[in-house]
Each structure stands twice: as C-alpha cells, then as structure tokens.
Short mmCIF file of C-alpha atoms in Angstrom, two decimals:
data_model
loop_
_atom_site.label_atom_id
_atom_site.label_comp_id
_atom_site.label_asym_id
_atom_site.label_seq_id
_atom_site.Cartn_x
_atom_site.Cartn_y
_atom_site.Cartn_z
CA MET A 1 82.58 50.25 -214.65
CA SER A 2 79.40 51.60 -213.23
CA SER A 3 77.85 48.61 -214.59
CA ALA A 4 80.36 45.98 -213.59
CA ARG A 5 79.00 43.74 -211.10
CA THR A 6 81.83 43.67 -208.17
CA VAL A 7 82.69 41.78 -205.24
CA SER A 8 83.41 44.14 -201.93
CA VAL A 9 85.81 42.45 -199.72
CA SER A 10 86.10 43.98 -196.26
CA ARG A 11 88.40 41.94 -193.70
CA CYS A 12 89.72 41.73 -190.25
CA ARG A 13 92.59 39.84 -188.63
CA ALA A 14 93.99 39.89 -185.88
CA LEU A 15 98.36 39.73 -186.04
CA ALA A 16 101.37 40.15 -184.99
CA LEU A 17 104.07 41.85 -186.15
CA GLY A 18 107.33 39.70 -185.57
CA ALA A 19 106.58 36.97 -187.36
CA GLY A 20 109.64 36.21 -188.94
CA VAL A 21 111.95 39.55 -187.73
CA GLY A 22 113.00 36.47 -184.89
CA ILE A 23 115.69 35.76 -187.89
CA LEU A 24 117.27 39.23 -186.49
CA SER A 25 118.75 37.27 -183.99
CA LEU A 26 119.46 33.87 -185.73
CA GLY A 27 122.88 33.01 -185.87
CA CYS A 28 124.70 35.93 -184.54
CA GLU A 29 123.70 39.10 -181.75
CA VAL A 30 123.28 42.18 -183.05
CA PRO A 31 127.09 43.85 -182.59
CA LYS A 32 127.79 46.71 -179.79
CA ALA A 33 130.41 48.18 -181.52
CA PRO A 34 131.35 49.79 -184.21
CA GLU A 35 128.45 51.54 -186.09
CA TRP A 36 126.93 50.75 -189.16
CA GLU A 37 124.72 49.99 -191.34
CA VAL A 38 123.57 46.44 -192.93
CA SER A 39 120.50 45.73 -194.98
CA VAL A 40 117.72 43.52 -193.78
CA THR A 41 114.94 41.28 -196.01
CA ILE A 42 112.92 39.92 -192.92
CA PRO A 43 109.11 37.90 -193.70
CA PHE A 44 106.72 39.83 -191.73
CA THR A 45 104.07 38.21 -192.23
CA SER A 46 101.68 36.11 -194.02
CA ASP A 47 97.83 35.88 -194.06
CA SER A 48 95.28 34.04 -196.26
CA LEU A 49 91.50 34.71 -196.76
CA THR A 50 89.16 32.61 -197.68
CA THR A 51 86.95 31.99 -200.87
CA ILE A 52 84.13 31.76 -198.39
CA ASP A 53 83.71 35.44 -198.39
CA LEU A 54 83.13 36.00 -201.80
CA LEU A 55 80.46 33.67 -202.42
CA PRO A 56 76.80 33.84 -201.20
CA SER A 57 75.86 34.13 -198.05
CA ALA A 58 73.51 30.79 -199.10
CA VAL A 59 76.44 28.96 -199.81
CA ASP A 60 78.75 27.79 -196.75
CA THR A 61 81.74 25.25 -196.91
CA ALA A 62 81.28 21.84 -194.85
CA THR A 63 83.18 18.66 -194.53
CA ILE A 64 80.96 15.71 -195.88
CA ASP A 65 83.20 11.82 -195.22
CA GLY A 66 86.42 14.13 -194.85
CA GLU A 67 85.98 15.64 -197.79
CA LEU A 68 86.18 19.51 -197.73
CA VAL A 69 83.07 20.94 -200.36
CA PHE A 70 80.02 23.20 -200.55
CA VAL A 71 77.16 23.28 -198.82
CA ILE A 72 73.72 25.74 -200.90
CA ASP A 73 70.78 26.71 -198.18
CA ILE A 74 67.56 24.67 -199.31
CA GLN A 75 65.63 26.42 -202.62
CA GLU A 76 61.68 25.31 -203.07
CA ASP A 77 59.54 26.28 -204.73
CA SER A 78 55.31 25.38 -206.04
CA ILE A 79 52.17 25.88 -207.98
CA LEU A 80 49.12 25.77 -208.27
CA PHE A 81 46.91 24.48 -211.67
CA ARG A 82 42.89 25.85 -211.68
CA LEU A 83 40.88 23.19 -212.97
CA GLY A 84 39.54 25.72 -215.81
CA GLU A 85 42.96 26.33 -216.92
CA MET A 86 43.71 22.25 -217.25
CA CYS A 87 40.50 20.72 -218.44
CA GLU A 88 39.67 23.62 -221.35
CA PRO A 89 36.08 21.75 -221.69
CA CYS A 90 35.74 22.39 -218.41
CA LYS A 91 34.98 26.42 -218.09
CA LEU A 92 31.74 25.30 -220.28
CA LEU A 93 30.75 23.26 -217.30
CA HIS A 94 31.09 25.71 -214.20
CA GLY A 95 29.02 25.15 -211.69
CA ASP A 96 27.54 21.99 -213.59
CA SER A 97 26.82 19.26 -211.86
CA ALA A 98 28.14 16.78 -215.31
CA THR A 99 31.24 14.08 -215.29
CA ILE A 100 34.69 16.03 -215.76
CA PRO A 101 35.31 15.75 -219.08
CA PRO A 102 38.87 14.01 -220.90
CA PHE A 103 42.22 16.74 -221.16
CA ASP A 104 45.60 16.43 -221.08
CA TYR A 105 47.98 19.16 -219.34
CA THR A 106 51.33 19.99 -219.01
CA ASP A 107 53.24 22.80 -217.09
CA SER A 108 56.73 23.87 -215.46
CA LEU A 109 58.22 24.27 -212.25
CA ASP A 110 61.13 26.09 -211.75
CA VAL A 111 63.82 25.27 -208.45
CA HIS A 112 66.30 27.88 -208.70
CA PHE A 113 69.65 27.77 -207.84
CA PRO A 114 69.52 31.56 -205.11
CA GLU A 115 70.69 34.88 -206.29
CA ASP A 116 74.65 35.41 -208.05
CA VAL A 117 74.61 31.50 -208.31
CA PHE A 118 74.90 30.64 -211.37
CA ASP A 119 76.12 27.45 -212.06
CA VAL A 120 76.98 24.64 -209.66
CA GLN A 121 79.55 21.90 -210.24
CA GLY A 122 79.54 17.63 -209.21
CA ILE A 123 75.69 18.48 -207.32
CA ARG A 124 74.39 15.71 -204.61
CA ALA A 125 71.24 16.70 -204.00
CA ARG A 126 67.69 15.41 -202.41
CA LEU A 127 64.68 16.42 -204.28
CA GLU A 128 61.22 16.17 -202.33
CA LEU A 129 59.19 17.06 -204.29
CA GLU A 130 54.70 16.32 -203.61
CA ILE A 131 51.44 17.10 -204.87
CA GLY A 132 48.47 17.80 -203.50
CA SER A 133 44.70 17.56 -205.12
CA GLY A 134 42.81 19.93 -204.19
CA LEU A 135 39.83 18.77 -206.57
CA ASN A 136 36.40 17.38 -205.87
CA PHE A 137 37.20 14.14 -208.01
CA ASP A 138 40.52 11.84 -209.22
CA PRO A 139 42.08 12.89 -212.15
CA LEU A 140 43.43 9.22 -212.74
CA ARG A 141 40.42 7.32 -212.32
CA THR A 142 40.42 4.31 -214.89
CA HIS A 143 37.51 4.22 -216.86
CA SER A 144 36.17 0.69 -217.76
CA ASP A 145 38.31 0.24 -220.79
CA PRO A 146 41.95 -0.41 -218.29
CA ASP A 147 43.62 1.51 -220.91
CA SER A 148 42.10 3.71 -220.33
CA ALA A 149 44.04 5.13 -216.93
CA GLY A 150 45.34 8.16 -216.65
CA SER A 151 48.72 8.98 -215.58
CA ILE A 152 50.82 11.70 -213.89
CA SER A 153 54.38 12.22 -215.72
CA LEU A 154 57.42 13.88 -213.93
CA GLY A 155 60.26 14.62 -215.11
CA VAL A 156 63.74 16.63 -214.20
CA ARG A 157 65.18 18.90 -216.68
CA ASP A 158 68.63 21.87 -216.39
CA ILE A 159 66.82 24.77 -217.11
CA ALA A 160 69.57 26.05 -218.98
CA THR A 161 70.16 23.10 -221.04
CA GLY A 162 66.60 22.39 -221.32
CA ALA A 163 68.86 18.09 -220.50
CA LEU A 164 66.71 14.75 -218.18
CA ILE A 165 67.80 13.92 -215.56
CA ARG A 166 65.68 12.04 -214.01
CA ALA A 167 61.29 10.82 -215.19
CA LEU A 168 59.55 8.57 -213.46
CA GLU A 169 55.20 8.00 -213.38
CA ILE A 170 52.48 7.81 -212.22
CA SER A 171 50.06 5.41 -213.58
CA GLY A 172 45.95 5.17 -212.38
CA ILE A 173 46.40 1.17 -212.63
CA GLY A 174 46.96 0.72 -209.13
CA SER A 175 47.82 4.18 -208.10
CA ASP A 176 45.08 6.92 -207.41
CA LEU A 177 44.71 10.79 -206.23
CA PRO A 178 41.34 11.37 -204.40
CA PRO A 179 39.84 14.94 -202.63
CA SER A 180 42.32 16.11 -200.35
CA ALA A 181 45.25 13.24 -201.21
CA THR A 182 48.59 14.31 -201.63
CA TRP A 183 51.31 12.28 -202.65
CA ARG A 184 55.11 12.43 -201.61
CA MET A 185 58.13 11.42 -202.99
CA GLY A 186 61.91 11.58 -202.59
CA LEU A 187 64.74 11.60 -205.43
CA THR A 188 68.67 11.90 -204.69
CA LEU A 189 70.19 13.36 -207.96
CA ILE A 190 73.90 13.65 -208.66
CA VAL A 191 74.88 15.44 -211.86
CA PRO A 192 78.17 16.13 -212.52
CA ASP A 193 76.81 20.50 -214.07
CA LEU A 194 73.89 21.68 -213.30
CA THR A 195 72.78 26.24 -215.05
CA GLU A 196 70.78 27.99 -212.88
CA GLY A 197 68.24 25.32 -210.71
CA LEU A 198 66.12 22.50 -212.27
CA ARG A 199 63.29 22.42 -214.06
CA ILE A 200 60.16 19.75 -212.70
CA ILE A 201 57.73 19.82 -216.04
CA LEU A 202 54.15 17.73 -214.97
CA SER A 203 51.80 15.94 -217.00
CA MET A 204 48.51 15.07 -216.49
CA HIS A 205 46.86 12.36 -218.15
CA SER A 206 42.83 12.00 -217.36
CA PRO A 207 40.47 9.80 -219.37
CA PRO A 208 36.75 9.94 -219.90
CA ASP A 209 34.97 9.26 -216.98
CA THR A 210 31.51 8.41 -215.44
CA GLN A 211 32.26 10.76 -211.79
CA VAL A 212 29.84 13.09 -211.28
CA VAL A 213 30.42 16.34 -209.76
CA VAL A 214 30.00 19.91 -209.50
CA ILE A 215 32.00 21.63 -211.84
CA ASP A 216 34.75 24.23 -210.21
CA THR A 217 36.90 24.97 -212.56
CA LEU A 218 39.06 27.59 -209.78
CA GLN A 219 39.30 23.98 -207.71
CA THR A 220 43.49 23.47 -207.66
CA ALA A 221 46.34 20.41 -207.58
CA LYS A 222 49.06 21.91 -206.88
CA LEU A 223 52.70 21.02 -207.06
CA LYS A 224 56.27 21.55 -204.72
CA ALA A 225 58.92 20.92 -204.64
CA LYS A 226 62.01 21.67 -202.60
CA LEU A 227 66.19 20.87 -203.14
CA ASP A 228 67.28 19.90 -199.99
CA SER A 229 70.99 18.19 -198.91
CA ILE A 230 72.94 20.18 -201.66
CA ILE A 231 75.88 19.47 -201.80
CA VAL A 232 78.13 20.94 -204.32
CA ALA A 233 82.42 20.25 -205.40
CA GLY A 234 82.66 24.18 -206.68
CA VAL A 235 79.68 27.26 -207.56
CA THR A 236 80.30 29.36 -210.35
CA VAL A 237 78.86 33.59 -209.67
CA VAL A 238 77.87 36.15 -210.06
CA VAL A 239 79.98 38.62 -207.90
CA ASN A 240 78.27 41.32 -206.03
CA ASN A 241 79.49 43.65 -203.66
CA LYS A 242 80.05 41.91 -199.71
CA GLY A 243 81.85 42.37 -196.83
CA PHE A 244 83.11 40.35 -194.43
CA ASP A 245 85.70 40.62 -191.34
CA ASP A 246 87.51 37.98 -189.84
CA ASP A 247 90.14 37.56 -186.25
CA ASP A 248 92.44 35.44 -185.80
CA PRO A 249 95.19 36.51 -183.70
CA LEU A 250 99.48 35.27 -183.68
CA ASP A 251 102.14 35.15 -181.62
CA VAL A 252 104.73 38.17 -181.08
CA ASP A 253 108.18 38.72 -181.11
CA VAL A 254 107.86 41.36 -178.86
CA GLU A 255 112.07 42.30 -178.36
CA THR A 256 112.71 41.83 -181.56
CA ARG A 257 110.56 43.89 -182.80
CA ASP A 258 111.75 47.26 -180.67
CA GLU A 259 115.35 45.73 -181.65
CA LEU A 260 113.99 46.77 -185.17
CA ALA A 261 112.56 49.21 -183.95
CA LYS A 262 115.66 51.01 -182.64
CA ARG A 263 118.43 50.68 -185.35
CA TYR A 264 116.02 51.16 -187.83
CA LEU A 265 116.70 53.53 -190.75
CA ASN A 266 114.52 53.41 -194.24
CA GLY A 267 113.04 50.81 -196.03
CA THR A 268 110.25 49.60 -197.78
CA LEU A 269 107.15 46.71 -197.53
CA ASP A 270 106.97 44.01 -200.36
CA ILE A 271 103.44 42.99 -200.84
CA GLN A 272 102.07 40.09 -202.68
CA LEU A 273 99.38 38.93 -203.56
CA ASN A 274 98.68 34.62 -204.74
CA HIS A 275 95.89 33.07 -205.42
CA ASN A 276 94.28 31.03 -207.81
CA VAL A 277 90.62 32.28 -208.09
CA GLU A 278 88.41 33.41 -211.37
CA ILE A 279 88.75 37.30 -209.36
CA ASP A 280 90.79 41.08 -210.10
CA GLY A 281 90.11 43.95 -208.74
CA THR A 282 91.79 46.21 -205.55
CA LEU A 283 92.42 45.69 -202.35
CA ASP A 284 93.21 48.15 -199.15
CA ALA A 285 94.92 46.94 -196.07
CA SER A 286 95.20 48.55 -192.87
CA LEU A 287 97.30 47.69 -189.58
CA ALA A 288 96.59 48.65 -186.49
CA ALA A 289 96.79 48.64 -182.06
CA THR A 290 92.51 48.18 -182.29
CA ARG A 291 89.08 46.59 -184.37
CA GLU A 292 87.75 50.34 -183.63
CA ASN A 293 91.13 52.14 -185.33
CA LEU A 294 90.69 49.96 -188.61
CA PHE A 295 90.81 52.76 -191.80
CA SER A 296 90.63 55.44 -189.06
CA GLY A 297 91.99 57.94 -191.19
CA ASN A 298 93.80 58.31 -188.57
CA PRO A 299 97.84 58.65 -189.30
CA THR A 300 99.23 58.02 -185.18
CA ARG A 301 96.88 55.31 -184.60
CA GLU A 302 96.78 52.62 -188.26
CA MET A 303 99.08 51.84 -191.34
CA ARG A 304 97.76 52.27 -194.91
CA LEU A 305 98.53 49.78 -197.15
CA GLN A 306 95.99 51.39 -200.23
CA GLN A 307 95.70 50.32 -203.05
CA LEU A 308 97.04 46.85 -204.01
CA VAL A 309 96.00 44.78 -207.25
CA LEU A 310 94.79 41.71 -206.95
CA THR A 311 96.56 40.60 -208.99
CA PRO A 312 97.97 37.29 -207.97
CA GLY A 313 102.02 36.56 -207.86
CA ILE A 314 103.92 40.54 -208.94
CA VAL A 315 105.16 42.01 -205.65
CA GLN A 316 103.23 45.59 -205.11
CA ARG A 317 106.43 47.87 -202.55
CA GLN A 318 105.85 50.51 -200.45
CA ASP A 319 107.68 53.41 -198.22
CA VAL A 320 107.81 52.69 -194.16
CA THR A 321 108.85 55.24 -192.64
CA PRO A 322 110.72 55.36 -188.98
CA GLN A 323 107.71 56.82 -187.97
CA GLU A 324 105.64 53.96 -190.04
CA LEU A 325 107.75 52.01 -188.08
CA GLU A 326 108.03 53.03 -184.80
CA LEU A 327 103.66 52.80 -185.13
CA LEU A 328 103.54 49.70 -184.93
CA ALA A 329 106.64 48.73 -182.48
CA SER A 330 103.84 50.32 -180.13
CA PHE A 331 101.12 48.24 -181.35
CA PRO A 332 100.31 45.26 -178.26
CA ASP A 333 102.09 42.19 -178.97
CA THR A 334 97.83 40.96 -181.19
CA PHE A 335 97.38 43.92 -182.91
CA PHE A 336 94.49 43.23 -186.42
CA ILE A 337 94.89 43.88 -190.27
CA GLY A 338 91.64 44.28 -192.03
CA TYR A 339 90.85 44.63 -195.32
CA ARG A 340 88.68 46.30 -198.24
CA GLY A 341 88.38 45.63 -201.36
CA ILE A 342 86.41 45.43 -204.65
CA ALA A 343 86.62 41.82 -206.56
CA ARG A 344 85.22 41.18 -210.10
CA GLY A 345 84.86 37.78 -211.43
CA THR A 346 86.80 37.51 -214.31
CA ARG A 347 84.86 34.83 -216.53
CA GLN A 348 82.32 37.16 -218.06
CA GLY A 349 78.34 35.65 -218.17
CA PRO A 350 75.74 35.16 -221.09
CA VAL A 351 73.91 37.96 -220.48
CA GLY A 352 77.32 40.32 -219.05
CA GLN A 353 77.18 39.67 -215.30
CA ARG A 354 80.76 38.83 -214.05
CA LEU A 355 81.08 35.81 -213.30
CA SER A 356 83.72 33.11 -210.95
CA ARG A 357 84.35 29.59 -210.78
CA ILE A 358 84.50 28.91 -207.19
CA THR A 359 85.72 25.55 -205.43
CA PRO A 360 86.66 25.26 -201.76
CA HIS A 361 90.21 24.02 -202.49
CA GLN A 362 91.26 27.39 -203.74
CA PHE A 363 93.25 30.83 -201.40
CA LEU A 364 94.18 33.86 -201.45
CA ARG A 365 96.62 34.11 -199.48
CA LEU A 366 98.71 37.79 -198.70
CA ARG A 367 102.79 38.02 -198.00
CA LEU A 368 104.49 40.74 -196.64
CA ARG A 369 107.53 41.49 -196.37
CA LEU A 370 110.37 44.11 -195.03
CA HIS A 371 113.28 45.61 -196.83
CA SER A 372 115.04 47.27 -194.49
CA ARG A 373 118.23 49.64 -193.26
CA LEU A 374 119.53 48.76 -189.49
CA VAL A 375 122.10 50.80 -187.77
CA VAL A 376 123.59 47.95 -185.39
CA GLY A 377 126.46 48.00 -183.44
CA GLY A 378 127.26 51.10 -180.74
#
C-alpha cells in the first residue's frame, strides 16, 4: 500500500551455526555400521531483535535506578511577542514619548515531541521556562493602587487534550521584569500520559502606569521552554522507514556441524518469530560467512530466508538442500545472519498514521529448528 507508513528494519548479527547441534552426540555415539536413515530435529539457533531498532533516533534506552526505560532527546522552542501585538493601543503611539497604556495579552508556545513520537506513557521530565524582556519598561510595575499590580500567568497543558498539568502565576507585588531582565524557572513534571507534547500558555496583564518611555512597537518579550531529562515507560510511534545492524558472536560446535554436513540427505528449516510488539509485515534473512556477503544474491556465498511474515507464533518452513548445508558447514565457527524487513504499526492514528506502542521490556525473537534426514553408520 503506497499510503502506508512503514518501517524498514535491517539488522545483522554474528551467529554460531552449531548452537544446539550438539544434540546429535547426546546419549550415544553415531554408529559406524550398518548404514541407515534417521530423522533428526535439531534446535538450530535463536536470535533476538531489540525493539529499540523500531524507534525514532531521538528515543534510546537507559537503566535508571535499576529500571529499564526509554529516554528522549531534549526538546525546546521559543517565541517572541512584539509590543505591537501585545498592546493594541500602543500602535497609535509608536515613536511617541508617552505613558504605557494598560493591556492584556495571551499567547502560547508548543514544545512538540520528536517527529514520529505520537504519544508517551509514564513521563518524568524537567521543564525549564525562560521569560526575557526586550521592552524599555516593566510590564509588571505596580501602580499607586496596589490592587492594580501586573501579573504573568503560565499554564502547562497537554497539546492534544488540553489537560492542565501545571500552573503558576507571578505577581507584580514583590516581583518585577525590568528592561533586559530574564526570569528562569524549572518545573518537575510527572504525567501518566501525554500526546504530541506540551503547550505553554502565557497570559500577561500590564496595569495602568506612569512610566513615560518612547513607545516602540517592534520591541519584544521572549518565552523559551526546554523539556529536559525526559524519561518514559513506553512510547507510541509512527513507524517509519529505518535500517539497523548489530552483531554478537556465539560459540559453535565445529566437529558436530561437519559431521552433520557429511551425513545430511535433505530437510527443512522451521522459522518462528515470537514477539509482543504491535507490528506486522515481512522479514528477510541472509546467512553468510562475512558481513560483506550478506544479501549478495550469490547462492554460493549466502543462504537466504525470504518473505518471513512478522506474525508472531506461526511456524514458517523452508527446504534446506544438501548444497545449502554444505555451504553452512564451510562457514567459520562464527558467521553472520542479516535481517531486512518491512514492519508496520498495527494501531491506526487519528489521521491515518500506522502506530505501534513500544515498551523497553518487549521482545522480538527468531527461532530456527532444523528437521533433517541423515545417513548414520558406515
């Protein structure tokens, strides 16, 4: 489907061919004579694909206080408010020396999650807010009547739902914001669920005043927000084209592998992918002696497992010829298996996105089991 948002997964891992093949030598030795054919089922090997490979690059894993979590890169943004936007009466006084008219102004700043992160669960983060004044007057200055003090109100809300997370107010009674001043404050956020990101709403009330200044409607105030130390228990992501690779050598029983290759007649390889991740799609695998030969298209250098479905729990079967087993037997004691696939999230987003909710404890595991007919004895 051309409109589907997909994830391309590509991974290679160094493996040992003989993992589990030693079952041939358990219990008794292979007879020398007479010759006969037997059927043997051998746990070939298994390999894990980590869920981190399905995530956007801005999301990583970490262990904090013994807990496996996701961490998200710092997200920040800022916005400038021009005096001409905040104070409508000031437009008629631009360039004049005059007292500042009273005004009320409200605007907002959105701090979005990284691209392709739709929703986070169990968020812990620190929100750093900064308000800077490029004005030539103090918008909070108290008039002769103390009840007319200016104020700045800040509300932190969920962008998608509008739910209020934190709120605070700064009063001109006991506080000021003189020219060129900057306020900085930090808030600790603990939120069970958050969609798209945070919206910071700023409301400023500047009271009647006696300050006389040259009114410049191009002067600005600034609001900056930075979401830092973002720790989450799970994420819902828009699955996107993404490749990965990794390697991890395992031991091999070379002697048993060679014995198997000499006695092998025919057989099949059962492939089973087990996982609890909200994805579907297909997966190809390539087995080769070197990383360079993975997906080479040369049957004398690689064995290919093609169009494996990502549906968990089902057994998919592929014939293994004697020539393919001889190829595997020719590999060194450590060889490589590479993965390439197309995965799609199984959740549907509000505007058609293909979404998948992923936690650090989810898994994808590929298991291979060889069913073979062998000649023994002789």
